[in-house]
Tab-separated table of N, CA and C in Angstrom:
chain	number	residue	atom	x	y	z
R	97	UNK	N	-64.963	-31.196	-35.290
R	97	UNK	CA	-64.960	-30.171	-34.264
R	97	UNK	C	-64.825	-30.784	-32.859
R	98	UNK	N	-65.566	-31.691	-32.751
R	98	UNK	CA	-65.656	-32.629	-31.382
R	98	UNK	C	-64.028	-33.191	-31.220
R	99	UNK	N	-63.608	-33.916	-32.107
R	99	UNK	CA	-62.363	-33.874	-32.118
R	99	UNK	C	-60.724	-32.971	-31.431
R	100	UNK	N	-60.840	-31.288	-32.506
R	100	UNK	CA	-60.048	-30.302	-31.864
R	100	UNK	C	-60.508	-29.849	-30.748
R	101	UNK	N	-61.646	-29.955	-29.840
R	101	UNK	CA	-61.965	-29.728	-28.433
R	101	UNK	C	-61.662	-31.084	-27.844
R	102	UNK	N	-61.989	-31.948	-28.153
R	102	UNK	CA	-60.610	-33.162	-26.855
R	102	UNK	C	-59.487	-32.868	-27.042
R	103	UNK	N	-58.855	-32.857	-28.378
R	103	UNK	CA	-57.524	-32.600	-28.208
R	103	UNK	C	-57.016	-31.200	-27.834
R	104	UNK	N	-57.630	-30.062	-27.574
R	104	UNK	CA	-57.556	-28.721	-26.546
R	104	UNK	C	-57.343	-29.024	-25.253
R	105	UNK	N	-58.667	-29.729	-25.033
R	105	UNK	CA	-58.598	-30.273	-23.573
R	105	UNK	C	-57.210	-31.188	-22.963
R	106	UNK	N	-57.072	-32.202	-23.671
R	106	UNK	CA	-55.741	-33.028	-23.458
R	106	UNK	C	-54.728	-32.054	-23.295
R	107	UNK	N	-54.709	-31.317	-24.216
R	107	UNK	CA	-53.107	-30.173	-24.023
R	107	UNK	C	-53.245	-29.832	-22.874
R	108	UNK	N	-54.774	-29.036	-22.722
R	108	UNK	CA	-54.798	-27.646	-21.362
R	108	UNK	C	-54.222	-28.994	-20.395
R	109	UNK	N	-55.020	-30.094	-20.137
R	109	UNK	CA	-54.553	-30.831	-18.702
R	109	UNK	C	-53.079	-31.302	-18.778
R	110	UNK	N	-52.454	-31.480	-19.821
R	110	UNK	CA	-50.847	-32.460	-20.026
R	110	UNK	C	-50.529	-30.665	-19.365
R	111	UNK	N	-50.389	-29.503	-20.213
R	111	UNK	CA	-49.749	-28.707	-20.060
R	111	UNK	C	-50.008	-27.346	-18.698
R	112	UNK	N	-51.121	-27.645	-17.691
R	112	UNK	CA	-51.889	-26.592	-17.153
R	112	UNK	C	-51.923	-27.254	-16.027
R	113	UNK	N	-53.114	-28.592	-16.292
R	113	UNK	CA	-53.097	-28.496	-15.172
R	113	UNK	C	-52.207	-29.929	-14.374
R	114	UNK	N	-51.575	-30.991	-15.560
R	114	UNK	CA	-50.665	-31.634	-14.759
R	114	UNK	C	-49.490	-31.432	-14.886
R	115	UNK	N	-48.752	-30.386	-15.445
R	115	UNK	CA	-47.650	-29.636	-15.288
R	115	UNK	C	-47.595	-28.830	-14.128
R	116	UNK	N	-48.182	-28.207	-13.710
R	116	UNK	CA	-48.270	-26.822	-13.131
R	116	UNK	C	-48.986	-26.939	-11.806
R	117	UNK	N	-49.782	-28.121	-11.643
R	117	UNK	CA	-50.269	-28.444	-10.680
R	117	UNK	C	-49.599	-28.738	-9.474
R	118	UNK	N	-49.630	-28.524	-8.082
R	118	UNK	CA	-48.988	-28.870	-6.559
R	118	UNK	C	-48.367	-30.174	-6.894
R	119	UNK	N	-47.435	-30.641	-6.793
R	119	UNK	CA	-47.204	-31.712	-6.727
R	119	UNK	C	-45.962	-32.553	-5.926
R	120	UNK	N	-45.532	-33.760	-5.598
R	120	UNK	CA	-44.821	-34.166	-4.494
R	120	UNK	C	-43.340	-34.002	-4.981
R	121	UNK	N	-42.418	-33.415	-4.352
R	121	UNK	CA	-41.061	-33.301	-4.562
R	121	UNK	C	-39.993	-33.616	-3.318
R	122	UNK	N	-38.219	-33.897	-3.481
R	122	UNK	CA	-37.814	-34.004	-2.793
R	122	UNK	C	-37.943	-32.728	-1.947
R	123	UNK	N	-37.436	-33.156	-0.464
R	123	UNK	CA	-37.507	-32.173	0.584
R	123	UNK	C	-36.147	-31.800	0.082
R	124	UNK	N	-35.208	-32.338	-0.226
R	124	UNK	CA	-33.839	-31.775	-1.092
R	124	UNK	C	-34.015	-30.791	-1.715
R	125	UNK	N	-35.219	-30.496	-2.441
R	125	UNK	CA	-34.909	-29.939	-3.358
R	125	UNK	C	-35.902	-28.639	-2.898
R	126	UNK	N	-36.236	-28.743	-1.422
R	126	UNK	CA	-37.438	-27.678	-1.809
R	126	UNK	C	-36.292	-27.243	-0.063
R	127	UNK	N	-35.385	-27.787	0.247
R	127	UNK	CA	-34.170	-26.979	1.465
R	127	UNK	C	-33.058	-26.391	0.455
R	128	UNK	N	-32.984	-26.840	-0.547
R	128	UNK	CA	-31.814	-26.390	-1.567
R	128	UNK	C	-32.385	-24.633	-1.323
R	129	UNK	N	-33.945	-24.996	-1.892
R	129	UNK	CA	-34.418	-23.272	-2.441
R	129	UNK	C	-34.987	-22.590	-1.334
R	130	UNK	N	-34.985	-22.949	-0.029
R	130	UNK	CA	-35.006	-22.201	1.472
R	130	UNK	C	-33.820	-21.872	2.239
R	131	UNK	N	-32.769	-22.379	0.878
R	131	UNK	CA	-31.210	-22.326	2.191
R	131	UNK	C	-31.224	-22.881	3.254
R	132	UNK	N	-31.885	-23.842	3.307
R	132	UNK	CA	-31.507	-25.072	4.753
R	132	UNK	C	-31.316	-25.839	4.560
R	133	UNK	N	-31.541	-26.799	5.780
R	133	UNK	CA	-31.774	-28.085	5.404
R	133	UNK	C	-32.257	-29.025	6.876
R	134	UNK	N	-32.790	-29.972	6.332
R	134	UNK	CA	-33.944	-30.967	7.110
R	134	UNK	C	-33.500	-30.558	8.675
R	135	UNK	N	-34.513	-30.167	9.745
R	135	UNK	CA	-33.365	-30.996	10.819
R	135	UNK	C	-33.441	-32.593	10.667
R	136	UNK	N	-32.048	-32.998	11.378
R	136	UNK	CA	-31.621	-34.303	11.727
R	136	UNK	C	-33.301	-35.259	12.338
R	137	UNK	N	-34.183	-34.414	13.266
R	137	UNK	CA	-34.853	-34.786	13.828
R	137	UNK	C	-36.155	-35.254	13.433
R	138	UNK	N	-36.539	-34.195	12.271
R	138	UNK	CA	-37.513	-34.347	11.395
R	138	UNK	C	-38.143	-36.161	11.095
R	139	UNK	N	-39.413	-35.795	11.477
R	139	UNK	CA	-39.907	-37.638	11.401
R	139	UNK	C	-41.159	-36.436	10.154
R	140	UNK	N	-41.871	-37.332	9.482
R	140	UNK	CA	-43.338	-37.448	8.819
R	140	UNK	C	-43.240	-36.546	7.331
R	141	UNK	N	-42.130	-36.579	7.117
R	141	UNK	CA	-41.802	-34.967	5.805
R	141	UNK	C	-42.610	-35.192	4.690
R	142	UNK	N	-43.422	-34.213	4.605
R	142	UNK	CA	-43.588	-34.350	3.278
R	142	UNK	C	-43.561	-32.888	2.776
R	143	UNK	N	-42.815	-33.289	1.013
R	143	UNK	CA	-42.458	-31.504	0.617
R	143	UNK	C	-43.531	-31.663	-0.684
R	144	UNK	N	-43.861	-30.182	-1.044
R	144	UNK	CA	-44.814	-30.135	-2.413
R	144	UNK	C	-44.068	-28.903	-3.197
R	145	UNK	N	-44.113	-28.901	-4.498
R	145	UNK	CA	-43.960	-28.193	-5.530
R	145	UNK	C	-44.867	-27.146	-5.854
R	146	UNK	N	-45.304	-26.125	-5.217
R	146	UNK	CA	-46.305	-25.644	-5.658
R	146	UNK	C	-46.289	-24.007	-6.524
R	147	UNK	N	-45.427	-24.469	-7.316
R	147	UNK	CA	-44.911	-23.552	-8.103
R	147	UNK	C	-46.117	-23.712	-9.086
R	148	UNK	N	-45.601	-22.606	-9.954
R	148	UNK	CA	-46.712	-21.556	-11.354
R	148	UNK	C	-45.805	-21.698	-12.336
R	149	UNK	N	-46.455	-21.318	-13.251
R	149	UNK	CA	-46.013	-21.324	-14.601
R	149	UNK	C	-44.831	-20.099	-14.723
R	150	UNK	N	-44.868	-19.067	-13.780
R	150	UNK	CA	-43.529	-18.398	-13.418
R	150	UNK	C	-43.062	-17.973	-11.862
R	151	UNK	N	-44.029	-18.297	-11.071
R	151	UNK	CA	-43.171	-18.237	-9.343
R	151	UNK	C	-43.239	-19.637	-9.283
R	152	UNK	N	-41.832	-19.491	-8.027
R	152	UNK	CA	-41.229	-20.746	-7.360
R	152	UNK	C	-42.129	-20.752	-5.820
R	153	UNK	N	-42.972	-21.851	-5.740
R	153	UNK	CA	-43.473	-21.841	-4.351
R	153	UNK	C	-43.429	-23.439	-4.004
R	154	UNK	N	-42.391	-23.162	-2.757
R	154	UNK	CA	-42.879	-24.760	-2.145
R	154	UNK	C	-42.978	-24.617	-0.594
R	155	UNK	N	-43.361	-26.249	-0.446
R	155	UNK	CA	-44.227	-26.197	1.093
R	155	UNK	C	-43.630	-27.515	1.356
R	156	UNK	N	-43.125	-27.469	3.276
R	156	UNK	CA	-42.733	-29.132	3.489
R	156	UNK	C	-43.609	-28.705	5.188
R	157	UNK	N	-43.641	-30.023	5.431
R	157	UNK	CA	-44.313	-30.402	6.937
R	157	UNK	C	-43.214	-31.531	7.380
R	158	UNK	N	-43.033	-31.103	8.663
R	158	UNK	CA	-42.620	-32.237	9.273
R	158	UNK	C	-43.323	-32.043	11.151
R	159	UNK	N	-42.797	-33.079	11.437
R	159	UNK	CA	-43.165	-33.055	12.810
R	159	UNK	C	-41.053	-33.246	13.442
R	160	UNK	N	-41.166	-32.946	14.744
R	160	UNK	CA	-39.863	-33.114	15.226
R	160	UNK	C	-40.199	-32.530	17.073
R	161	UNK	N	-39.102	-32.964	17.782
R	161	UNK	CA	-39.131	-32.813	18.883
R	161	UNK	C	-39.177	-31.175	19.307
R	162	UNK	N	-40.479	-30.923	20.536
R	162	UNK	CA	-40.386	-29.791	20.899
R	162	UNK	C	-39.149	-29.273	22.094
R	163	UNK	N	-38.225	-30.153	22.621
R	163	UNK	CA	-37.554	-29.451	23.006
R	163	UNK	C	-36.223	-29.051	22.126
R	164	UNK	N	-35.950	-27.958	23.155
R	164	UNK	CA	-34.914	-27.093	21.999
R	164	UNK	C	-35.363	-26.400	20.326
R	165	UNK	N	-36.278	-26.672	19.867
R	165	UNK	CA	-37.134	-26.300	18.592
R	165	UNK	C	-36.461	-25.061	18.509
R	166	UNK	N	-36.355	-23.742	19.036
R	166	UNK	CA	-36.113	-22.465	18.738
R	166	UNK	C	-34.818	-23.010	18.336
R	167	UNK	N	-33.380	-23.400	18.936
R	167	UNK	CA	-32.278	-23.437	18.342
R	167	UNK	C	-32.553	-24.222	17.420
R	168	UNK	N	-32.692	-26.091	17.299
R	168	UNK	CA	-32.742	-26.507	15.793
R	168	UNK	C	-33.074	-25.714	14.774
R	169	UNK	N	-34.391	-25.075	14.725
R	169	UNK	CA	-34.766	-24.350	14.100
R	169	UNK	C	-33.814	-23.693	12.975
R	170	UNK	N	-33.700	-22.780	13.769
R	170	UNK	CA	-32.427	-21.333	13.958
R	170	UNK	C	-31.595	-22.006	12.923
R	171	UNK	N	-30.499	-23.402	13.506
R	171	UNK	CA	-29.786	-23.977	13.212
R	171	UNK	C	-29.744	-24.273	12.026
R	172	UNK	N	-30.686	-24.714	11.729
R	172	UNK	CA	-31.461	-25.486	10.335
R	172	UNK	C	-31.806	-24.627	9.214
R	173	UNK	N	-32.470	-23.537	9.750
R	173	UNK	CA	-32.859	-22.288	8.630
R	173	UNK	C	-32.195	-21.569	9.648
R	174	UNK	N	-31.194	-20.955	8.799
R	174	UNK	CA	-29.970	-19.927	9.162
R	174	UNK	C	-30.611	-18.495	8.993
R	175	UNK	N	-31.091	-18.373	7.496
R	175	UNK	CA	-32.045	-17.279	7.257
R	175	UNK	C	-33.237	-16.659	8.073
R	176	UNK	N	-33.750	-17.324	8.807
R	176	UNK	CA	-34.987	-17.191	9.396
R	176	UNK	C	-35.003	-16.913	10.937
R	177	UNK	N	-35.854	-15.504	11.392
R	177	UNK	CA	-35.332	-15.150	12.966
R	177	UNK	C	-37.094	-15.806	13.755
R	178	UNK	N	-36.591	-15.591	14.810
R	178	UNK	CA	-37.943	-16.205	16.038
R	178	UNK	C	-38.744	-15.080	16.130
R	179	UNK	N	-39.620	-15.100	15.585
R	179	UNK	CA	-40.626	-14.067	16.187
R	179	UNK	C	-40.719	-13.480	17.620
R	180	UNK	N	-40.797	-12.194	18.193
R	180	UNK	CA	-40.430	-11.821	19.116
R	180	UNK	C	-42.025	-12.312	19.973
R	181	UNK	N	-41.499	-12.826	21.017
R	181	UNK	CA	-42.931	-13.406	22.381
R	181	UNK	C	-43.065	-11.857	22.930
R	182	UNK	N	-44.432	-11.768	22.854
R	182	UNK	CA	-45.124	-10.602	24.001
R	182	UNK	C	-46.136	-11.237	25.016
R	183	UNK	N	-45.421	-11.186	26.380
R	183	UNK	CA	-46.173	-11.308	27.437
R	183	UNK	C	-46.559	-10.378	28.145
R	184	UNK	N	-47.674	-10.341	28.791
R	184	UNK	CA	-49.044	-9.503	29.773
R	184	UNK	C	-49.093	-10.067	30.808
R	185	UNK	N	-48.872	-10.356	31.836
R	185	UNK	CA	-49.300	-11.004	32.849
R	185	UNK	C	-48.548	-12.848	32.954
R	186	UNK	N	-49.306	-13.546	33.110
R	186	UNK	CA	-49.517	-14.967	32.640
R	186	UNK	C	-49.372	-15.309	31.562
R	187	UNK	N	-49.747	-14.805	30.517
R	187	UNK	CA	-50.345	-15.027	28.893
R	187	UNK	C	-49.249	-14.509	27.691
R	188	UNK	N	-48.624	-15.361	27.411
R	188	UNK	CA	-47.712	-15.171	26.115
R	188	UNK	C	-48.297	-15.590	24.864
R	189	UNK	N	-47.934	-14.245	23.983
R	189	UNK	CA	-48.357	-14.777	22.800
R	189	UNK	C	-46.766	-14.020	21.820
R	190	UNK	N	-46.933	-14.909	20.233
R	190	UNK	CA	-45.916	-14.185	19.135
R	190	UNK	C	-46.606	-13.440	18.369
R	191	UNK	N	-46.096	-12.144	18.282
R	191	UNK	CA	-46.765	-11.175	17.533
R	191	UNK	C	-46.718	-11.703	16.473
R	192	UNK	N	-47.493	-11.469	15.430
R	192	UNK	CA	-47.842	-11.441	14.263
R	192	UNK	C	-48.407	-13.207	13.846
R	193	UNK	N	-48.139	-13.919	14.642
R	193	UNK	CA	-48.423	-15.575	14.430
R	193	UNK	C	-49.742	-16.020	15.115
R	194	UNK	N	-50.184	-16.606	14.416
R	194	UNK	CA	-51.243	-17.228	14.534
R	194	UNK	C	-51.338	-18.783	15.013
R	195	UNK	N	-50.103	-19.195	14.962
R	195	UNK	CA	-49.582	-20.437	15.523
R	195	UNK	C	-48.969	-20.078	16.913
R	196	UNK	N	-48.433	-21.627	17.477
R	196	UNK	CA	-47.591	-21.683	18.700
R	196	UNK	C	-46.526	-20.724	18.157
R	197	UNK	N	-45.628	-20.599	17.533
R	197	UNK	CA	-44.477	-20.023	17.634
R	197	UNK	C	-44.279	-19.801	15.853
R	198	UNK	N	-43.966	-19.202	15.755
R	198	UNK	CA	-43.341	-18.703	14.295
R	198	UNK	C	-41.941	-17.997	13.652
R	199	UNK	N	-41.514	-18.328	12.498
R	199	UNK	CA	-39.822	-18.176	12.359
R	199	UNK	C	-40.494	-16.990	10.553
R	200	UNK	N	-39.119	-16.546	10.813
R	200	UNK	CA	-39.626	-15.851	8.936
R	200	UNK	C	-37.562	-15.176	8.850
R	201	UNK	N	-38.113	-15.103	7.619
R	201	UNK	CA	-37.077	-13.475	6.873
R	201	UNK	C	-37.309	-12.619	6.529
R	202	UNK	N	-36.747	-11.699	6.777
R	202	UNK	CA	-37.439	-9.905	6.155
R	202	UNK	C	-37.102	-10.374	4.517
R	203	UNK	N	-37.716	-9.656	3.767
R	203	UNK	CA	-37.539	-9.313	2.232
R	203	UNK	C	-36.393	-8.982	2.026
R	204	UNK	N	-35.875	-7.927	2.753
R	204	UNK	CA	-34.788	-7.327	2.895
R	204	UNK	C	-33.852	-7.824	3.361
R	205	UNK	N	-33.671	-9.151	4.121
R	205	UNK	CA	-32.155	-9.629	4.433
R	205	UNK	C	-31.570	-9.818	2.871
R	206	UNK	N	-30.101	-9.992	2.754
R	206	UNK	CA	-29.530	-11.015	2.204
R	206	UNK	C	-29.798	-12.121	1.898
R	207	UNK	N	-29.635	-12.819	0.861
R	207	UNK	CA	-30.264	-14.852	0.700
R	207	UNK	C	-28.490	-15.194	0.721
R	208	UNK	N	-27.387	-15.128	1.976
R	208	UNK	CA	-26.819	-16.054	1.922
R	208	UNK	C	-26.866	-17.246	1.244
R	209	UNK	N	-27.676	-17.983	1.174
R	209	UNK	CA	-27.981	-19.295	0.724
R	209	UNK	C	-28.943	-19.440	0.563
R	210	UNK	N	-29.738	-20.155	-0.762
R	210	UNK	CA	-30.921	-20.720	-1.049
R	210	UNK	C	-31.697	-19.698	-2.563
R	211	UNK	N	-32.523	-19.871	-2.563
R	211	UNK	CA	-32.856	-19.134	-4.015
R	211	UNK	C	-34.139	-18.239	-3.558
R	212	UNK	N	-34.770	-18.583	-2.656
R	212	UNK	CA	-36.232	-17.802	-2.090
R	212	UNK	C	-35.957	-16.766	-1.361
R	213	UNK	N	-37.028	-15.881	-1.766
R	213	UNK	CA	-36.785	-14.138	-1.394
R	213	UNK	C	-37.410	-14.369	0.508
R	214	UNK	N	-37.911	-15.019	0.406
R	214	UNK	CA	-39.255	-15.537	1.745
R	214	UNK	C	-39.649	-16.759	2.074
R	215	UNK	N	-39.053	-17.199	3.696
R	215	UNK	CA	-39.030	-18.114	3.892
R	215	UNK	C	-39.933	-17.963	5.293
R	216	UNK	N	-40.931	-19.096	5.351
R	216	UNK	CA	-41.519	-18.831	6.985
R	216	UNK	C	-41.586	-20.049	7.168
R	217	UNK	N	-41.594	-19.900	8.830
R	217	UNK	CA	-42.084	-21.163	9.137
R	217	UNK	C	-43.192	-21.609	10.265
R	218	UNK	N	-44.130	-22.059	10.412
R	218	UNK	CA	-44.935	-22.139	11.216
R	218	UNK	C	-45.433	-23.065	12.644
R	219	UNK	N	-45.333	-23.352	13.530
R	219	UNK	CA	-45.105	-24.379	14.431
R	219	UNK	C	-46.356	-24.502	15.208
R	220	UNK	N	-47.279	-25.462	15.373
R	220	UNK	CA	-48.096	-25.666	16.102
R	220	UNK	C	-47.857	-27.034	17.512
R	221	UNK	N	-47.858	-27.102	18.265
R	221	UNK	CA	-47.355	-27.752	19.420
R	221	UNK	C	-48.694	-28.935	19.333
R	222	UNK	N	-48.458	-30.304	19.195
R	222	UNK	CA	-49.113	-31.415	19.367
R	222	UNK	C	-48.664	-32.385	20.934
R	223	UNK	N	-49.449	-33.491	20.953
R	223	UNK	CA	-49.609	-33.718	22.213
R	223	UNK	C	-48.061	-34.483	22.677
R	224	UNK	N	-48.061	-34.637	23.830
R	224	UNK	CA	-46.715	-34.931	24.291
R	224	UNK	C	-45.647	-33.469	23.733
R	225	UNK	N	-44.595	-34.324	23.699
R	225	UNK	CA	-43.336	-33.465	23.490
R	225	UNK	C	-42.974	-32.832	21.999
R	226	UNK	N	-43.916	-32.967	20.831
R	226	UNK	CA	-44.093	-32.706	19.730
R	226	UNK	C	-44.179	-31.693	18.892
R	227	UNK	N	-44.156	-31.349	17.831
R	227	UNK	CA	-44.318	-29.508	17.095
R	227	UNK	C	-44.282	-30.620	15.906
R	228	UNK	N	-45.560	-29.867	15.029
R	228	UNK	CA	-45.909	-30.031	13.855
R	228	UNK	C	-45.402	-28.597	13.240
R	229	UNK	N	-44.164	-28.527	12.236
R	229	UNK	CA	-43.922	-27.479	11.260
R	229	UNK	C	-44.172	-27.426	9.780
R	230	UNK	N	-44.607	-26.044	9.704
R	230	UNK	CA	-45.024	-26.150	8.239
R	230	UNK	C	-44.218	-24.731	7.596
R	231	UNK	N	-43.432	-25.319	6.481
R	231	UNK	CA	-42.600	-24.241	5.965
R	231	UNK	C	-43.114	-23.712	4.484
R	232	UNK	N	-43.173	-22.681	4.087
R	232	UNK	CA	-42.970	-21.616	3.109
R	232	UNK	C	-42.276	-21.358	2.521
R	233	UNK	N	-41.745	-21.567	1.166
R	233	UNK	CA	-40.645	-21.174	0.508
R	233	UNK	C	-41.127	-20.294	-0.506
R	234	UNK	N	-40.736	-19.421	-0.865
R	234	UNK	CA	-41.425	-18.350	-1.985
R	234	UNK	C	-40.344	-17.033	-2.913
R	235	UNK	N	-40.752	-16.652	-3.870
R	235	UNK	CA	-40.496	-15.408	-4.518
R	235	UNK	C	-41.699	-14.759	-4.674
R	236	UNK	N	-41.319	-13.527	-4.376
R	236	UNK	CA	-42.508	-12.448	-4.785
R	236	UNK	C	-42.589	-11.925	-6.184
């Protein structure tokens, strides 16, 4: 009995949880399924697999230069629009973001290119001239 419960266990982890688990992939392969691709500028990338046993989910970070960011961006993920800035006075903020600046796709566009229904992207501004981005690739 002790026996068919290790060898349960061995399966669940070969098949559950180190199959299926987050794990490190090309950024190739995770711009293939966002319809982009790297900017040129991109320094620190790292992409993850964080797909399920039936959705496709992946995630990349990079860091890259904050000037011009809205066009590279743009450039780079074709799919994905700039969140609209609302300013009051002095004080700008992007609706719906919780970061410096934020990029996405409606559900509803077209996927010209790439395989994901939903693509975002997230930008937080580091010191000097810098933006740390963190992207979203997904099916619902």
């Amino acid at each position: 009995m002790v026996v068919v419960a290790a060898a349960a266990g061995l399966v669940r982890y070969v098949l559950v949880d180190a199959l299926l688990a987050p794990h490190a992939t090309s950024c190739s392969e995770v711009m293939d399924f966002a319809g982009a691709r790297m900017p040129q500028q991109a320094t620190g990338k790292k992409c993850v697999d964080e797909g399920g046993w039936l959705d496709r989910v992946y995630s990349a970070e990079f860091t890259m230069p904050r000037e011009d960011l809205v066009a590279t961006i743009q450039e780079a993920f074709p799919r994905v629009r700039h969140h609209v800035t609302e300013c009051s006075g002095n004080t700008c903020s992007v609706a719906g973001c919780e970061w410096d600046t934020c990029f996405s796709n409606s559900h509803e566009d077209s996927k010209p290119s790439g395989k994901a229904a939903i693509v975002q992207l997230e930008v937080r501004y580091q010191h000097g001239n810098s933006a740390r981005v963190q992207l979203k690739a997904f099916n619902v």
